[in-house]
mmCIF file with all atom_site columns, C-alpha atoms in Angstrom:
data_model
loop_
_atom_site.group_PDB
_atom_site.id
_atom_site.type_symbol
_atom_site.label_atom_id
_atom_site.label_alt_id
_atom_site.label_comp_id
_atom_site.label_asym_id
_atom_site.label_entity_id
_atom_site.label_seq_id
_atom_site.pdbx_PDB_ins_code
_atom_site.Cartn_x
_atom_site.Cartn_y
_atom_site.Cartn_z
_atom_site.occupancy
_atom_site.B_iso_or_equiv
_atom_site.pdbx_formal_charge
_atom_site.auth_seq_id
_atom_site.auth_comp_id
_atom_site.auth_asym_id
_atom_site.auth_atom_id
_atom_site.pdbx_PDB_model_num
ATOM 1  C CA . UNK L 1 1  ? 100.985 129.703 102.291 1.00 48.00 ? 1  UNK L CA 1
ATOM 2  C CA . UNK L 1 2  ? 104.001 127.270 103.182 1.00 58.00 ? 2  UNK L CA 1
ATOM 3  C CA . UNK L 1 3  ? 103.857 124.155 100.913 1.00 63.00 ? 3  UNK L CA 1
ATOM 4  C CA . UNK L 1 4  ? 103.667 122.043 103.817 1.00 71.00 ? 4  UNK L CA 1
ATOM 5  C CA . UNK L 1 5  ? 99.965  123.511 104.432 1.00 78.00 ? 5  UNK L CA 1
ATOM 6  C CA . UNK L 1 6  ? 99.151  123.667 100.409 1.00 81.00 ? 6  UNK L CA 1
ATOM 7  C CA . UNK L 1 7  ? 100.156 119.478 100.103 1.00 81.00 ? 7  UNK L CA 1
ATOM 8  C CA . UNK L 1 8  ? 97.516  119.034 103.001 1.00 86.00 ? 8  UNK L CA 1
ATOM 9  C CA . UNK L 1 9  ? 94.660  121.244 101.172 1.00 88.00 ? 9  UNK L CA 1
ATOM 10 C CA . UNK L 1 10 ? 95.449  119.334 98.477  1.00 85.00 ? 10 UNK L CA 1
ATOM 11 C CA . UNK L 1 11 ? 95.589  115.854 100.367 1.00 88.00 ? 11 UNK L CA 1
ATOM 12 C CA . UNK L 1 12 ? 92.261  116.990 102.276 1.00 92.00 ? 12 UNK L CA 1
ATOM 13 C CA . UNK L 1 13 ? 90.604  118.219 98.338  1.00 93.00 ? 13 UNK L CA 1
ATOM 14 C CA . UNK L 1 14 ? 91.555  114.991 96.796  1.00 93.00 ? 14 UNK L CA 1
ATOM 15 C CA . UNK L 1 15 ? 89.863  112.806 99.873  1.00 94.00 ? 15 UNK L CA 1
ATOM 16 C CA . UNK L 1 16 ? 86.578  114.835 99.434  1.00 96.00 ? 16 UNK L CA 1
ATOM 17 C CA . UNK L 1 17 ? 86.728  114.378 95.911  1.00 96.00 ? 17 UNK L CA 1
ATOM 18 C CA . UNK L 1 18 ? 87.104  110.932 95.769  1.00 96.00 ? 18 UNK L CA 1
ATOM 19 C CA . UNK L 1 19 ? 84.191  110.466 98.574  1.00 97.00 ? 19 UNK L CA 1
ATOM 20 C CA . UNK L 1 20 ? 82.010  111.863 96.416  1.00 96.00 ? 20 UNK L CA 1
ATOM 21 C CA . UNK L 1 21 ? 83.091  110.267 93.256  1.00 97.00 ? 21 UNK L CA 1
ATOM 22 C CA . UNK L 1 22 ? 85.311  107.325 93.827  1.00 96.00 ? 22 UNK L CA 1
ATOM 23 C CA . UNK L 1 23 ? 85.635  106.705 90.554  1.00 96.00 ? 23 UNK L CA 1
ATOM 24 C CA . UNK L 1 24 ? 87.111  110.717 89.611  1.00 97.00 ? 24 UNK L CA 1
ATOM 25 C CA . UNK L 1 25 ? 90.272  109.685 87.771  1.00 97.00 ? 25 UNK L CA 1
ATOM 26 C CA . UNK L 1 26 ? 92.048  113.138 87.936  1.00 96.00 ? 26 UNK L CA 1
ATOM 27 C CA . UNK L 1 27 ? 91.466  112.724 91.775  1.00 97.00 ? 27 UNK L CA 1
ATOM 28 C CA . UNK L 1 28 ? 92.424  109.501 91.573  1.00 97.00 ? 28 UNK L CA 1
ATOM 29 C CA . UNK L 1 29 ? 95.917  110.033 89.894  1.00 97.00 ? 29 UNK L CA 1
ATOM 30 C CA . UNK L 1 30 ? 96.183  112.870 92.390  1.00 95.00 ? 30 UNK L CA 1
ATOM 31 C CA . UNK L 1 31 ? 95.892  110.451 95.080  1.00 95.00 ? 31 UNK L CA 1
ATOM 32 C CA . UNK L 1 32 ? 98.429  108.290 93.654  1.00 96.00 ? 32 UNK L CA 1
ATOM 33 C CA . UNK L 1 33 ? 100.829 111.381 93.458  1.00 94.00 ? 33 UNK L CA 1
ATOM 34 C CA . UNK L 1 34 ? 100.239 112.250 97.258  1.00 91.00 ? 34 UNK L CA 1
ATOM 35 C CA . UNK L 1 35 ? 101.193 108.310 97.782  1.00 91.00 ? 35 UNK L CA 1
ATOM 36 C CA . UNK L 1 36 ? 103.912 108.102 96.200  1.00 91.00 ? 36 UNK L CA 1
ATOM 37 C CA . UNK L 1 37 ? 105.491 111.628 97.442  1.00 88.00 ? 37 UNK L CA 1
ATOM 38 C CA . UNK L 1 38 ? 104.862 109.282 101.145 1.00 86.00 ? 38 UNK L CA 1
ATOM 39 C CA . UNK L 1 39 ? 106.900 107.015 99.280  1.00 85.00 ? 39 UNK L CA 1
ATOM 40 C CA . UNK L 1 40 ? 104.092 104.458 99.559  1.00 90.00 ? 40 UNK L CA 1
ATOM 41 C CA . UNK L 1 41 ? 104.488 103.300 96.357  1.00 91.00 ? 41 UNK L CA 1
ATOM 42 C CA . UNK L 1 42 ? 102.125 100.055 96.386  1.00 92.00 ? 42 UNK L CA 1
ATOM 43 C CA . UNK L 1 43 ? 99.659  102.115 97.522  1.00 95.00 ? 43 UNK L CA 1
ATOM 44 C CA . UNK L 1 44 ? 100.299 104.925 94.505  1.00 95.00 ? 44 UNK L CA 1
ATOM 45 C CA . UNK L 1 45 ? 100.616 101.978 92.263  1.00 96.00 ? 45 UNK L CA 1
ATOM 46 C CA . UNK L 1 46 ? 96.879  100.361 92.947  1.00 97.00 ? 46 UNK L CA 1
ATOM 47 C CA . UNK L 1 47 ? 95.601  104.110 92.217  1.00 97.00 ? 47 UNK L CA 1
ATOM 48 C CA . UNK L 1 48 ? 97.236  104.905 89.070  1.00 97.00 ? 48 UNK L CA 1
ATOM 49 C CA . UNK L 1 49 ? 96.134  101.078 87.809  1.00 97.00 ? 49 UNK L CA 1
ATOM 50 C CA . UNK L 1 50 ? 92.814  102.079 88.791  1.00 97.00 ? 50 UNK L CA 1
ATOM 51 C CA . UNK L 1 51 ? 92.833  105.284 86.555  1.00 98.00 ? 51 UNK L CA 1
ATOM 52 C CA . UNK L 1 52 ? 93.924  102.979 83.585  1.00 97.00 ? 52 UNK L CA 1
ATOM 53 C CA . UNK L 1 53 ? 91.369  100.600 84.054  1.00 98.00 ? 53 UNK L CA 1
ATOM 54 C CA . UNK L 1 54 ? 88.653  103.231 84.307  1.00 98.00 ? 54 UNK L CA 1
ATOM 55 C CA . UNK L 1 55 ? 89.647  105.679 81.290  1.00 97.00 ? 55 UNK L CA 1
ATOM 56 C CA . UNK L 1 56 ? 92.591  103.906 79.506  1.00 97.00 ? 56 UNK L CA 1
ATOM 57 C CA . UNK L 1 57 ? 92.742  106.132 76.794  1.00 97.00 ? 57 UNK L CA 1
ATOM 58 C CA . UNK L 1 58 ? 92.942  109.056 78.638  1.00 97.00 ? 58 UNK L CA 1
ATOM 59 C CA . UNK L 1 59 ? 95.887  111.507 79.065  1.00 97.00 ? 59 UNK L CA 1
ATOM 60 C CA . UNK L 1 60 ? 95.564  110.842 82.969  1.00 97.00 ? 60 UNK L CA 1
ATOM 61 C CA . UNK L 1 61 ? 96.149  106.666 82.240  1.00 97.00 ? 61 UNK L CA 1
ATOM 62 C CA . UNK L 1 62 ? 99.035  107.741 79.676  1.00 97.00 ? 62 UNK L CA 1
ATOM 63 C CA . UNK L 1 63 ? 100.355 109.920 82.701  1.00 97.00 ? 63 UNK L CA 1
ATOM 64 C CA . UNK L 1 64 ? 99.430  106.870 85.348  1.00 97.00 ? 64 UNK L CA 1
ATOM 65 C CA . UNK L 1 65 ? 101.246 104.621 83.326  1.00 97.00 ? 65 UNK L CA 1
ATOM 66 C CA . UNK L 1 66 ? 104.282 106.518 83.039  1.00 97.00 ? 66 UNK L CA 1
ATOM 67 C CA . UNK L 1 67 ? 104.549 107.332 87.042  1.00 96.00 ? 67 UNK L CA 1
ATOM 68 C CA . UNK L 1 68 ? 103.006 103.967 87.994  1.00 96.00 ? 68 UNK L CA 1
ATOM 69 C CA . UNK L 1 69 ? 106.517 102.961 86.097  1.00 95.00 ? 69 UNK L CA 1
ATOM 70 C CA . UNK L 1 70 ? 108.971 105.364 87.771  1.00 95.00 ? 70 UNK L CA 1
ATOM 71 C CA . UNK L 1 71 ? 107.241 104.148 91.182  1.00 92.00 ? 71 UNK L CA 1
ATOM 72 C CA . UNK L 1 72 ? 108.445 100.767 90.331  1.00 91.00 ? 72 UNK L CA 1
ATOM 73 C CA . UNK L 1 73 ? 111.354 101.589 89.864  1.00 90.00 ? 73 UNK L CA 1
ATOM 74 C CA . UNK L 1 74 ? 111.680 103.908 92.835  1.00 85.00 ? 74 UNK L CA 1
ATOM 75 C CA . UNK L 1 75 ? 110.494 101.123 94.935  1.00 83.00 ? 75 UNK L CA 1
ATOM 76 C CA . UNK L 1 76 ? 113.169 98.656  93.878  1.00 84.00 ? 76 UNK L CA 1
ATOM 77 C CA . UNK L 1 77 ? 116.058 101.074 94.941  1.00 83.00 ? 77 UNK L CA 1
ATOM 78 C CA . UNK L 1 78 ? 114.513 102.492 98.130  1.00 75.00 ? 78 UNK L CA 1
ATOM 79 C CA . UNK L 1 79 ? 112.756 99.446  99.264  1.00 69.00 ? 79 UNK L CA 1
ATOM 80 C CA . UNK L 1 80 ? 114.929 96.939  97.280  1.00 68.00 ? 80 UNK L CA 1
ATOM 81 C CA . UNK L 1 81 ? 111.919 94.935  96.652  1.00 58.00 ? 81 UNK L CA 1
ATOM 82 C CA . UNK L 1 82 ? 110.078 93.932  93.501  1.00 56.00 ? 82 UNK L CA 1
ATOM 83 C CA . UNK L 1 83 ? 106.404 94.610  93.154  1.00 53.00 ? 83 UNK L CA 1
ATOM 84 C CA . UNK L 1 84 ? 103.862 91.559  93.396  1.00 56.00 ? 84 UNK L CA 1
ATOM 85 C CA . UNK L 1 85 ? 103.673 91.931  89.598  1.00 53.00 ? 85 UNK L CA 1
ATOM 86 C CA . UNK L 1 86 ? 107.280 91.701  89.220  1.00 52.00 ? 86 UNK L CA 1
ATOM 87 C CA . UNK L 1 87 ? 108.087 88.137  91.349  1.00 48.00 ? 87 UNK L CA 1
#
């Protein structure tokens, strides 16, 4: 399968997931990965805050902290804009 087609099963998994259970935080960070490959970081951002608030302990909120981080970053040198946070 070209990756093109296995991002989109996994764009199409993560939406069913999350329809079901929109409180799934593995789907959840998954989302936030798919956003932020768009480079709609914002967007990622809100879903990796959302896995934090919902299991902060977990490895998924250590690993949504950490990419919720690079976004920021990301953001600021491809969109040369701070975050609403970060005004």
């Amino acid at each position: 399968m070209h990756v093109t087609g296995q991002r989109e099963d996994a764009r199409f998994a993560v939406a069913r997931v999350l329809r079901f259970d929109p409180e799934h935080v593995g789907a959840l960070y998954l989302h936030g990965a798919v956003l932020a490959e768009g480079h709609r970081y914002d967007e990622a951002i809100v879903q990796w805050e959302r896995v934090v608030e919902l299991e902060p302990a977990s490895a998924f909120a250590r690993r949504a902290r950490r990419e919720a981080r690079t976004a920021h970053d990301l953001r600021r040198i491809f969109v040369g804009r701070p975050h609403r946070d970060e005004r």
